[in-house]
Amino acid sequence: MHFDTLAIQATHKPDPTTGAVIPPIHLSTKFERDADTYELVGPHGYTRFSNPNREALEQALATLEGGAVGMAFGSGQAATMTLLQTLRPGDHVIMPKQCYFSTPMLLEQVFHPWGLTYTRVEMSDLDAVQASIHENTRLIWVETPSNPLLTLTDLLLIAQMAHEAGALVVADNTWSTPVLQRPLDFNCDIVMHSTTKYIGGHSDVLGGALVFKDGNHELALRARQIQQLGGAVPSPFDCWLLLRGLRTLGVRVRAQQATAQAVAEFLEGHSLVERVYYPGLDSHPQRALAKQQMNGPGAMLSFNVKGDAEEALRVCGKLKLFTLATSLGGTESLMEHRPTIEGIHTMAPANSLRVSIGLEHAEDLMADLDQALKSL
Ligand SMILES: *Cc1c(COP(=O)(O)O)cnc(C)c1O
């Protein structure tokens, strides 16, 4: 089945008791036991452990990523935290130098004091990755394309390297979504999502997820235990919203991607733009890898304006259609100066801007960018 059909199939399970085509929101925190047998009447007992809305979301996510088991969390960071908690003090993690800023912060500030060791490497440099694998390496973290400069990581080769060393690979698939990239098909073991972004898709719900290729792997079982005992879970309403988001994920992502391609080409040809980072452009150094492991380059891009931070911020200030806000994956186009957000440790050049393309018309966005750039 194609993704779009699968997405509809996986998100529509009519309610057997009422026939409702769209499932109701089960706010109940508790579920009844039978008076005679004292067995639970249904499959659920208590909402921290499981809930019909969360179960529906988790199963749909697992299906769409091609995994065995899905787990939903209250945020992307809660998903990351749960995965790191499955490891033991003394274990070693390989973390990209370039990735979503708060992922390594969690490792550095919370899990390093707790006993995890880690190495930050440039993931597109396979020799550097190989050299950083130790005997106690349990997990290699991959984010491709990476935030904020859209560098790609070869999923197949990293997975091969990890497996030879007895380690697992987790891919943060937030930017690509399973519409454009399915890391488990490229031998990765775990997919992580901030469902806050494209999966929710409307900038109104916070969530995260893990999908395991092998649902019986020790780390999958521990992650489920931590989810149920620790309780960093999304509310039933959030799960319902995320399931709704999944139904339109394919059309949204492809429409946003088509606009991003047009905007990237426009920016690359603009005299006031120094450089564009977008895997849909022939100028992207890993264009071939993008074609190999992605169904499309996505709707995120970055570019450097001619000048410095001051010029980049001036362009931001002149935009009329782009909202100046963090995050990504919603219906509204966003412009962000990552160096301001990330501070001195940023990998983003001072004159770079990151763009999340929404569902506006490409021509209007290009006209807005043009008038803002001409203010330089
Ligand atoms: C937003 C984001 C996260 C963190 O997710 P939250 O839902 O904000 O906790 C992780 N990875 C990537 C790539 C993200 O964009």
mmCIF file of C-alpha atoms and ligand atoms in Angstrom:
data_model
loop_
_atom_site.group_PDB
_atom_site.id
_atom_site.type_symbol
_atom_site.label_atom_id
_atom_site.label_comp_id
_atom_site.label_asym_id
_atom_site.label_seq_id
_atom_site.Cartn_x
_atom_site.Cartn_y
_atom_site.Cartn_z
ATOM 1 C CA MET A 1 0.000 0.000 0.000
ATOM 2 C CA HIS A 2 1.148 3.549 -0.667
ATOM 3 C CA PHE A 3 1.737 5.888 2.277
ATOM 4 C CA ASP A 4 -1.459 7.897 1.723
ATOM 5 C CA THR A 5 -3.680 4.828 1.746
ATOM 6 C CA LEU A 6 -1.864 3.405 4.738
ATOM 7 C CA ALA A 7 -2.264 6.704 6.604
ATOM 8 C CA ILE A 8 -6.037 6.653 6.143
ATOM 9 C CA GLN A 9 -6.329 2.953 6.927
ATOM 10 C CA ALA A 10 -4.187 3.271 10.048
ATOM 11 C CA THR A 11 -6.120 6.232 11.462
ATOM 12 C CA HIS A 12 -9.701 5.106 10.834
ATOM 13 C CA LYS A 13 -10.967 2.393 13.144
ATOM 14 C CA PRO A 14 -14.686 2.998 13.720
ATOM 15 C CA ASP A 15 -15.721 2.742 17.365
ATOM 16 C CA PRO A 16 -17.288 -0.720 17.814
ATOM 17 C CA THR A 17 -19.732 0.348 20.543
ATOM 18 C CA THR A 18 -21.253 3.394 18.817
ATOM 19 C CA GLY A 19 -20.200 3.028 15.187
ATOM 20 C CA ALA A 20 -18.601 6.480 15.328
ATOM 21 C CA VAL A 21 -16.330 6.786 12.297
ATOM 22 C CA ILE A 22 -14.043 9.180 14.126
ATOM 23 C CA PRO A 23 -13.084 7.754 17.509
ATOM 24 C CA PRO A 24 -14.341 9.523 20.629
ATOM 25 C CA ILE A 25 -11.893 11.049 23.110
ATOM 26 C CA HIS A 26 -11.652 8.777 26.138
ATOM 27 C CA LEU A 27 -10.902 11.171 28.967
ATOM 28 C CA SER A 28 -11.489 8.490 31.600
ATOM 29 C CA THR A 29 -8.388 7.837 33.666
ATOM 30 C CA LYS A 30 -9.703 4.493 34.908
ATOM 31 C CA PHE A 31 -11.391 1.440 33.434
ATOM 32 C CA GLU A 32 -13.749 -0.933 35.211
ATOM 33 C CA ARG A 33 -13.195 -4.483 36.480
ATOM 34 C CA ASP A 34 -15.740 -7.268 36.234
ATOM 35 C CA ALA A 35 -17.716 -7.940 39.445
ATOM 36 C CA ASP A 36 -17.416 -11.736 39.195
ATOM 37 C CA THR A 37 -13.942 -12.336 37.828
ATOM 38 C CA TYR A 38 -12.278 -9.071 38.909
ATOM 39 C CA GLU A 39 -10.686 -9.047 35.439
ATOM 40 C CA LEU A 40 -10.583 -5.746 33.540
ATOM 41 C CA VAL A 41 -13.675 -5.432 31.354
ATOM 42 C CA GLY A 42 -11.620 -4.121 28.412
ATOM 43 C CA PRO A 43 -7.955 -3.917 27.409
ATOM 44 C CA HIS A 44 -7.220 -0.849 29.535
ATOM 45 C CA GLY A 45 -6.911 -0.322 33.295
ATOM 46 C CA TYR A 46 -5.457 3.083 34.007
ATOM 47 C CA THR A 47 -4.626 5.858 31.540
ATOM 48 C CA ARG A 48 -0.989 6.287 32.565
ATOM 49 C CA PHE A 49 -0.456 2.675 31.472
ATOM 50 C CA SER A 50 -2.647 2.756 28.385
ATOM 51 C CA ASN A 51 -5.621 4.556 26.924
ATOM 52 C CA PRO A 52 -7.673 3.915 23.766
ATOM 53 C CA ASN A 53 -6.621 7.196 22.131
ATOM 54 C CA ARG A 54 -2.947 6.675 22.904
ATOM 55 C CA GLU A 55 -3.079 3.096 21.711
ATOM 56 C CA ALA A 56 -4.665 4.156 18.405
ATOM 57 C CA LEU A 57 -1.952 6.795 17.898
ATOM 58 C CA GLU A 58 0.862 4.417 18.840
ATOM 59 C CA GLN A 59 -0.354 1.731 16.453
ATOM 60 C CA ALA A 60 -0.754 4.211 13.601
ATOM 61 C CA LEU A 61 2.765 5.605 14.142
ATOM 62 C CA ALA A 62 4.247 2.102 14.191
ATOM 63 C CA THR A 63 2.412 1.196 10.973
ATOM 64 C CA LEU A 64 3.486 4.349 9.145
ATOM 65 C CA GLU A 65 7.145 4.004 10.152
ATOM 66 C CA GLY A 66 7.135 0.280 9.356
ATOM 67 C CA GLY A 67 7.936 -0.676 12.951
ATOM 68 C CA ALA A 68 6.587 -3.262 15.384
ATOM 69 C CA VAL A 69 5.778 -1.033 18.344
ATOM 70 C CA GLY A 70 5.052 2.664 18.818
ATOM 71 C CA MET A 71 5.099 4.670 22.041
ATOM 72 C CA ALA A 72 3.704 8.160 22.443
ATOM 73 C CA PHE A 73 5.075 10.724 24.899
ATOM 74 C CA GLY A 74 4.185 14.176 26.152
ATOM 75 C CA SER A 75 6.922 15.815 24.034
ATOM 76 C CA GLY A 76 9.772 14.959 21.712
ATOM 77 C CA GLN A 77 12.165 15.548 24.583
ATOM 78 C CA ALA A 78 10.207 13.106 26.773
ATOM 79 C CA ALA A 79 10.657 10.489 24.029
ATOM 80 C CA THR A 80 14.402 11.201 23.860
ATOM 81 C CA MET A 81 14.655 11.140 27.631
ATOM 82 C CA THR A 82 12.891 7.783 27.806
ATOM 83 C CA LEU A 83 15.239 6.260 25.280
ATOM 84 C CA LEU A 84 18.291 7.546 27.160
ATOM 85 C CA GLN A 85 16.806 6.204 30.394
ATOM 86 C CA THR A 86 16.756 2.696 28.908
ATOM 87 C CA LEU A 87 20.579 2.808 28.991
ATOM 88 C CA ARG A 88 22.670 2.149 32.078
ATOM 89 C CA PRO A 89 25.331 4.250 33.788
ATOM 90 C CA GLY A 90 28.615 3.582 32.004
ATOM 91 C CA ASP A 91 27.001 3.173 28.569
ATOM 92 C CA HIS A 92 28.286 5.317 25.727
ATOM 93 C CA VAL A 93 26.210 7.298 23.211
ATOM 94 C CA ILE A 94 27.337 8.845 19.934
ATOM 95 C CA MET A 95 25.577 12.128 19.302
ATOM 96 C CA PRO A 96 25.824 14.353 16.205
ATOM 97 C CA LYS A 97 27.607 17.697 16.447
ATOM 98 C CA GLN A 98 24.799 19.141 14.380
ATOM 99 C CA CYS A 99 21.270 18.308 15.477
ATOM 100 C CA TYR A 100 18.256 19.660 17.325
ATOM 101 C CA PHE A 101 19.863 21.791 20.029
ATOM 102 C CA SER A 102 18.116 20.348 23.084
ATOM 103 C CA THR A 103 18.866 16.686 22.295
ATOM 104 C CA PRO A 104 22.564 16.874 23.262
ATOM 105 C CA MET A 105 21.661 19.313 26.054
ATOM 106 C CA LEU A 106 19.611 16.559 27.657
ATOM 107 C CA LEU A 107 22.561 14.218 27.378
ATOM 108 C CA GLU A 108 25.061 16.766 28.684
ATOM 109 C CA GLN A 109 23.013 18.290 31.475
ATOM 110 C CA VAL A 110 20.856 15.403 32.703
ATOM 111 C CA PHE A 111 22.289 12.064 31.618
ATOM 112 C CA HIS A 112 26.015 12.751 31.787
ATOM 113 C CA PRO A 113 25.834 13.531 35.528
ATOM 114 C CA TRP A 114 23.748 10.363 35.814
ATOM 115 C CA GLY A 115 26.504 8.241 34.289
ATOM 116 C CA LEU A 116 26.114 8.122 30.500
ATOM 117 C CA THR A 117 29.204 8.948 28.489
ATOM 118 C CA TYR A 118 29.035 10.402 25.012
ATOM 119 C CA THR A 119 30.994 11.641 22.018
ATOM 120 C CA ARG A 120 29.805 14.374 19.652
ATOM 121 C CA VAL A 121 30.804 13.693 16.049
ATOM 122 C CA GLU A 122 30.214 15.053 12.557
ATOM 123 C CA MET A 123 27.849 12.332 11.333
ATOM 124 C CA SER A 124 28.575 12.852 7.633
ATOM 125 C CA ASP A 125 32.224 11.924 8.370
ATOM 126 C CA LEU A 126 31.996 8.134 8.533
ATOM 127 C CA ASP A 127 35.620 7.696 9.620
ATOM 128 C CA ALA A 128 35.005 9.998 12.570
ATOM 129 C CA VAL A 129 31.926 7.985 13.529
ATOM 130 C CA GLN A 130 33.859 4.710 13.278
ATOM 131 C CA ALA A 131 36.680 6.116 15.404
ATOM 132 C CA SER A 132 34.292 7.185 18.131
ATOM 133 C CA ILE A 133 32.719 3.740 18.589
ATOM 134 C CA HIS A 134 33.870 2.178 21.844
ATOM 135 C CA GLU A 135 33.265 -1.200 23.450
ATOM 136 C CA ASN A 136 30.501 0.304 25.610
ATOM 137 C CA THR A 137 28.751 2.184 22.776
ATOM 138 C CA ARG A 138 25.080 1.267 22.938
ATOM 139 C CA LEU A 139 23.392 3.912 20.844
ATOM 140 C CA ILE A 140 24.180 6.065 17.823
ATOM 141 C CA TRP A 141 21.919 9.077 17.464
ATOM 142 C CA VAL A 142 21.188 10.268 13.946
ATOM 143 C CA GLU A 143 19.249 13.288 12.732
ATOM 144 C CA THR A 144 18.954 13.580 8.968
ATOM 145 C CA PRO A 145 18.534 16.127 7.462
ATOM 146 C CA SER A 146 20.023 17.888 10.450
ATOM 147 C CA ASN A 147 18.963 21.038 12.190
ATOM 148 C CA PRO A 148 19.737 23.750 11.149
ATOM 149 C CA LEU A 149 22.025 23.256 8.098
ATOM 150 C CA LEU A 150 20.366 20.212 6.483
ATOM 151 C CA THR A 151 23.369 17.927 6.485
ATOM 152 C CA LEU A 152 22.477 14.324 5.653
ATOM 153 C CA THR A 153 23.640 11.142 7.342
ATOM 154 C CA ASP A 154 23.892 7.862 5.443
ATOM 155 C CA LEU A 155 21.424 5.704 7.360
ATOM 156 C CA LEU A 156 22.452 2.348 5.833
ATOM 157 C CA LEU A 157 26.164 2.819 6.479
ATOM 158 C CA ILE A 158 25.730 4.107 10.026
ATOM 159 C CA ALA A 159 23.393 1.210 10.815
ATOM 160 C CA GLN A 160 25.935 -1.264 9.463
ATOM 161 C CA MET A 161 28.697 0.316 11.571
ATOM 162 C CA ALA A 162 26.529 0.313 14.678
ATOM 163 C CA HIS A 163 25.416 -3.281 14.278
ATOM 164 C CA GLU A 164 28.966 -4.513 13.754
ATOM 165 C CA ALA A 165 29.756 -2.960 17.136
ATOM 166 C CA GLY A 166 26.610 -4.312 18.825
ATOM 167 C CA ALA A 167 25.020 -0.851 19.090
ATOM 168 C CA LEU A 168 21.610 0.415 17.979
ATOM 169 C CA VAL A 169 20.788 3.376 15.743
ATOM 170 C CA VAL A 170 18.004 5.802 16.518
ATOM 171 C CA ALA A 171 16.947 8.306 13.859
ATOM 172 C CA ASP A 172 15.188 11.537 14.760
ATOM 173 C CA ASN A 173 12.738 11.594 11.841
ATOM 174 C CA THR A 174 10.897 14.765 12.882
ATOM 175 C CA TRP A 175 11.902 16.813 9.838
ATOM 176 C CA SER A 176 11.281 14.206 7.159
ATOM 177 C CA THR A 177 8.320 12.325 8.614
ATOM 178 C CA PRO A 178 7.568 8.834 7.259
ATOM 179 C CA VAL A 179 6.156 10.518 4.143
ATOM 180 C CA LEU A 180 9.677 11.329 2.983
ATOM 181 C CA GLN A 181 11.953 8.934 4.846
ATOM 182 C CA ARG A 182 11.542 5.659 6.716
ATOM 183 C CA PRO A 183 14.745 5.009 8.666
ATOM 184 C CA LEU A 184 13.675 1.491 9.696
ATOM 185 C CA ASP A 185 13.712 0.535 5.986
ATOM 186 C CA PHE A 186 17.397 1.562 6.012
ATOM 187 C CA ASN A 187 18.237 -0.773 8.889
ATOM 188 C CA CYS A 188 17.902 1.724 11.738
ATOM 189 C CA ASP A 189 16.464 0.231 14.915
ATOM 190 C CA ILE A 190 14.437 3.057 16.418
ATOM 191 C CA VAL A 191 12.682 6.141 15.085
ATOM 192 C CA MET A 192 12.151 9.154 17.308
ATOM 193 C CA HIS A 193 9.691 11.979 16.589
ATOM 194 C CA SER A 194 8.737 15.304 17.933
ATOM 195 C CA THR A 195 5.087 14.912 16.902
ATOM 196 C CA THR A 196 4.750 18.583 17.871
ATOM 197 C CA LYS A 197 5.957 19.400 14.358
ATOM 198 C CA TYR A 198 4.653 17.928 11.077
ATOM 199 C CA ILE A 199 2.616 15.096 12.591
ATOM 200 C CA GLY A 200 0.514 17.446 14.709
ATOM 201 C CA GLY A 201 0.937 19.878 11.859
ATOM 202 C CA HIS A 202 -1.074 22.784 13.248
ATOM 203 C CA SER A 203 1.222 24.181 15.966
ATOM 204 C CA ASP A 204 -1.281 23.380 18.705
ATOM 205 C CA VAL A 205 -0.146 20.156 20.337
ATOM 206 C CA LEU A 206 3.089 19.025 22.015
ATOM 207 C CA GLY A 207 4.081 15.388 21.657
ATOM 208 C CA GLY A 208 6.788 12.847 20.965
ATOM 209 C CA ALA A 209 7.136 9.248 19.901
ATOM 210 C CA LEU A 210 9.447 6.270 19.655
ATOM 211 C CA VAL A 211 8.927 3.470 17.150
ATOM 212 C CA PHE A 212 10.924 0.242 17.530
ATOM 213 C CA LYS A 213 11.593 -2.141 14.685
ATOM 214 C CA ASP A 214 11.781 -5.028 17.174
ATOM 215 C CA GLY A 215 9.085 -4.700 19.804
ATOM 216 C CA ASN A 216 10.688 -7.397 21.953
ATOM 217 C CA HIS A 217 14.135 -5.847 22.064
ATOM 218 C CA GLU A 218 15.341 -5.255 25.618
ATOM 219 C CA LEU A 219 15.395 -1.482 25.061
ATOM 220 C CA ALA A 220 11.838 -1.485 23.665
ATOM 221 C CA LEU A 221 10.565 -3.362 26.709
ATOM 222 C CA ARG A 222 12.398 -1.005 29.055
ATOM 223 C CA ALA A 223 11.103 2.042 27.183
ATOM 224 C CA ARG A 224 7.526 0.806 27.586
ATOM 225 C CA GLN A 225 8.150 0.221 31.287
ATOM 226 C CA ILE A 226 9.584 3.728 31.725
ATOM 227 C CA GLN A 227 6.678 5.227 29.766
ATOM 228 C CA GLN A 228 4.089 3.465 31.931
ATOM 229 C CA LEU A 229 5.839 3.914 35.283
ATOM 230 C CA GLY A 230 7.249 7.396 34.657
ATOM 231 C CA GLY A 231 4.116 8.710 32.987
ATOM 232 C CA ALA A 232 5.561 11.250 30.543
ATOM 233 C CA VAL A 233 2.550 10.552 28.328
ATOM 234 C CA PRO A 234 0.339 12.745 26.125
ATOM 235 C CA SER A 235 -3.257 13.407 27.149
ATOM 236 C CA PRO A 236 -6.068 11.541 25.333
ATOM 237 C CA PHE A 237 -7.053 14.805 23.615
ATOM 238 C CA ASP A 238 -3.475 15.359 22.425
ATOM 239 C CA CYS A 239 -3.422 11.796 21.064
ATOM 240 C CA TRP A 240 -6.709 12.431 19.268
ATOM 241 C CA LEU A 241 -5.309 15.623 17.709
ATOM 242 C CA LEU A 242 -2.127 13.834 16.635
ATOM 243 C CA LEU A 243 -4.098 11.009 15.041
ATOM 244 C CA ARG A 244 -6.084 13.649 13.171
ATOM 245 C CA GLY A 245 -2.819 15.232 12.042
ATOM 246 C CA LEU A 246 -1.625 11.912 10.628
ATOM 247 C CA ARG A 247 -4.632 11.742 8.297
ATOM 248 C CA THR A 248 -3.468 14.794 6.324
ATOM 249 C CA LEU A 249 0.286 14.381 6.811
ATOM 250 C CA GLY A 250 0.980 13.232 3.257
ATOM 251 C CA VAL A 251 -0.813 16.064 1.467
ATOM 252 C CA ARG A 252 0.504 18.707 3.836
ATOM 253 C CA VAL A 253 4.132 17.617 3.616
ATOM 254 C CA ARG A 254 4.095 17.280 -0.167
ATOM 255 C CA ALA A 255 2.447 20.679 -0.659
ATOM 256 C CA GLN A 256 4.890 22.330 1.743
ATOM 257 C CA GLN A 257 7.778 20.560 0.024
ATOM 258 C CA ALA A 258 6.768 21.778 -3.446
ATOM 259 C CA THR A 259 6.707 25.347 -2.125
ATOM 260 C CA ALA A 260 10.039 24.851 -0.338
ATOM 261 C CA GLN A 261 11.634 23.680 -3.590
ATOM 262 C CA ALA A 262 10.387 26.797 -5.387
ATOM 263 C CA VAL A 263 11.519 29.072 -2.544
ATOM 264 C CA ALA A 264 14.942 27.396 -2.346
ATOM 265 C CA GLU A 265 15.503 27.866 -6.095
ATOM 266 C CA PHE A 266 14.331 31.467 -5.854
ATOM 267 C CA LEU A 267 16.701 32.199 -2.958
ATOM 268 C CA GLU A 268 19.616 30.502 -4.685
ATOM 269 C CA GLY A 269 19.177 32.815 -7.645
ATOM 270 C CA HIS A 270 18.842 35.942 -5.488
ATOM 271 C CA SER A 271 21.703 38.447 -5.576
ATOM 272 C CA LEU A 272 21.389 39.231 -1.851
ATOM 273 C CA VAL A 273 21.611 35.584 -0.754
ATOM 274 C CA GLU A 274 25.018 34.040 -0.181
ATOM 275 C CA ARG A 275 24.108 30.357 0.164
ATOM 276 C CA VAL A 276 21.076 28.070 0.410
ATOM 277 C CA TYR A 277 21.000 24.781 2.324
ATOM 278 C CA TYR A 278 18.348 22.496 0.857
ATOM 279 C CA PRO A 279 18.732 18.847 -0.222
ATOM 280 C CA GLY A 280 16.453 19.458 -3.216
ATOM 281 C CA LEU A 281 19.083 21.674 -4.881
ATOM 282 C CA ASP A 282 21.872 20.318 -7.085
ATOM 283 C CA SER A 283 24.230 22.540 -5.095
ATOM 284 C CA HIS A 284 23.598 20.441 -1.969
ATOM 285 C CA PRO A 285 26.759 18.348 -1.457
ATOM 286 C CA GLN A 286 24.706 15.258 -0.541
ATOM 287 C CA ARG A 287 22.044 15.498 -3.236
ATOM 288 C CA ALA A 288 22.739 11.896 -4.325
ATOM 289 C CA LEU A 289 22.283 10.571 -0.787
ATOM 290 C CA ALA A 290 19.054 12.548 -0.497
ATOM 291 C CA LYS A 291 17.729 10.764 -3.592
ATOM 292 C CA GLN A 292 18.877 7.411 -2.234
ATOM 293 C CA GLN A 293 17.213 7.494 1.181
ATOM 294 C CA MET A 294 14.490 10.137 0.924
ATOM 295 C CA ASN A 295 11.329 10.375 -1.152
ATOM 296 C CA GLY A 296 11.789 14.140 -1.264
ATOM 297 C CA PRO A 297 13.863 16.929 0.266
ATOM 298 C CA GLY A 298 11.198 18.229 2.661
ATOM 299 C CA ALA A 299 9.945 21.672 3.584
ATOM 300 C CA MET A 300 12.750 22.965 5.800
ATOM 301 C CA LEU A 301 15.614 25.053 4.477
ATOM 302 C CA SER A 302 18.237 27.505 5.665
ATOM 303 C CA PHE A 303 20.017 30.301 3.847
ATOM 304 C CA ASN A 304 22.736 32.846 4.465
ATOM 305 C CA VAL A 305 22.009 36.442 3.585
ATOM 306 C CA LYS A 306 24.861 38.581 2.285
ATOM 307 C CA GLY A 307 26.157 40.276 5.384
ATOM 308 C CA ASP A 308 26.241 39.400 9.070
ATOM 309 C CA ALA A 309 23.784 38.749 11.918
ATOM 310 C CA GLU A 310 22.595 42.333 11.675
ATOM 311 C CA GLU A 311 21.554 41.915 8.036
ATOM 312 C CA ALA A 312 19.884 38.567 8.740
ATOM 313 C CA LEU A 313 17.859 40.110 11.552
ATOM 314 C CA ARG A 314 16.973 43.099 9.386
ATOM 315 C CA VAL A 315 15.530 40.753 6.733
ATOM 316 C CA CYS A 316 13.474 39.032 9.443
ATOM 317 C CA GLY A 317 12.126 42.346 10.622
ATOM 318 C CA LYS A 318 10.866 43.290 7.148
ATOM 319 C CA LEU A 319 8.947 40.070 6.459
ATOM 320 C CA LYS A 320 5.171 40.358 6.358
ATOM 321 C CA LEU A 321 4.007 36.808 5.657
ATOM 322 C CA PHE A 322 6.525 34.797 7.688
ATOM 323 C CA THR A 323 5.949 34.580 11.417
ATOM 324 C CA LEU A 324 9.089 35.085 13.499
ATOM 325 C CA ALA A 325 8.859 32.147 15.857
ATOM 326 C CA THR A 326 10.657 28.965 16.739
ATOM 327 C CA SER A 327 9.549 25.428 15.843
ATOM 328 C CA LEU A 328 8.425 24.072 12.475
ATOM 329 C CA GLY A 329 6.003 21.883 10.586
ATOM 330 C CA GLY A 330 2.838 23.965 10.970
ATOM 331 C CA THR A 331 0.586 25.447 8.304
ATOM 332 C CA GLU A 332 2.137 28.927 8.701
ATOM 333 C CA SER A 333 5.584 29.741 7.339
ATOM 334 C CA LEU A 334 8.173 30.581 9.987
ATOM 335 C CA MET A 335 11.480 32.380 9.887
ATOM 336 C CA GLU A 336 14.035 31.925 12.617
ATOM 337 C CA HIS A 337 17.504 33.237 13.396
ATOM 338 C CA ARG A 338 18.958 30.112 15.027
ATOM 339 C CA PRO A 339 22.182 31.782 16.243
ATOM 340 C CA THR A 340 20.069 34.022 18.501
ATOM 341 C CA ILE A 341 18.132 31.039 19.837
ATOM 342 C CA GLU A 342 21.114 28.706 20.275
ATOM 343 C CA GLY A 343 23.657 31.212 21.632
ATOM 344 C CA ILE A 344 27.421 30.852 21.481
ATOM 345 C CA HIS A 345 27.458 27.091 20.859
ATOM 346 C CA THR A 346 25.431 27.343 17.656
ATOM 347 C CA MET A 347 26.613 25.620 14.461
ATOM 348 C CA ALA A 348 24.580 28.077 12.381
ATOM 349 C CA PRO A 349 26.470 30.944 10.707
ATOM 350 C CA ALA A 350 25.610 34.384 12.105
ATOM 351 C CA ASN A 351 24.034 35.439 8.801
ATOM 352 C CA SER A 352 21.862 32.323 8.441
ATOM 353 C CA LEU A 353 18.103 32.086 8.679
ATOM 354 C CA ARG A 354 16.054 28.902 9.026
ATOM 355 C CA VAL A 355 12.745 28.597 7.223
ATOM 356 C CA SER A 356 9.807 26.299 7.851
ATOM 357 C CA ILE A 357 7.570 26.493 4.796
ATOM 358 C CA GLY A 358 3.834 26.409 5.468
ATOM 359 C CA LEU A 359 0.803 26.140 3.219
ATOM 360 C CA GLU A 360 0.756 29.653 1.761
ATOM 361 C CA HIS A 361 1.190 30.112 -2.006
ATOM 362 C CA ALA A 362 4.821 29.964 -3.157
ATOM 363 C CA GLU A 363 4.570 33.180 -5.197
ATOM 364 C CA ASP A 364 3.407 35.210 -2.206
ATOM 365 C CA LEU A 365 6.214 33.852 -0.035
ATOM 366 C CA MET A 366 8.820 34.601 -2.692
ATOM 367 C CA ALA A 367 7.510 38.148 -3.140
ATOM 368 C CA ASP A 368 7.688 38.679 0.606
ATOM 369 C CA LEU A 369 11.263 37.359 0.783
ATOM 370 C CA ASP A 370 12.228 39.525 -2.166
ATOM 371 C CA GLN A 371 10.942 42.750 -0.619
ATOM 372 C CA ALA A 372 12.584 41.900 2.724
ATOM 373 C CA LEU A 373 15.954 41.092 1.106
ATOM 374 C CA LYS A 374 15.830 44.313 -0.909
ATOM 375 C CA SER A 375 15.808 46.261 2.360
ATOM 376 C CA LEU A 376 19.493 45.323 2.717
HETATM 377 C C1 LIG B 1 11.279 20.015 18.188
HETATM 378 C C2 LIG B 1 12.250 18.941 17.977
HETATM 379 C C3 LIG B 1 12.598 18.056 19.013
HETATM 380 C C4 LIG B 1 12.053 18.189 20.415
HETATM 381 O O1 LIG B 1 10.694 17.981 20.474
HETATM 382 P P1 LIG B 1 9.701 18.713 21.538
HETATM 383 O O2 LIG B 1 8.377 18.209 21.101
HETATM 384 O O3 LIG B 1 9.887 20.179 21.395
HETATM 385 O O4 LIG B 1 10.087 18.241 22.894
HETATM 386 C C5 LIG B 1 13.495 17.045 18.718
HETATM 387 N N1 LIG B 1 14.027 16.911 17.493
HETATM 388 C C6 LIG B 1 13.732 17.753 16.477
HETATM 389 C C7 LIG B 1 14.380 17.552 15.152
HETATM 390 C C8 LIG B 1 12.835 18.789 16.684
HETATM 391 O O5 LIG B 1 12.549 19.620 15.671
#
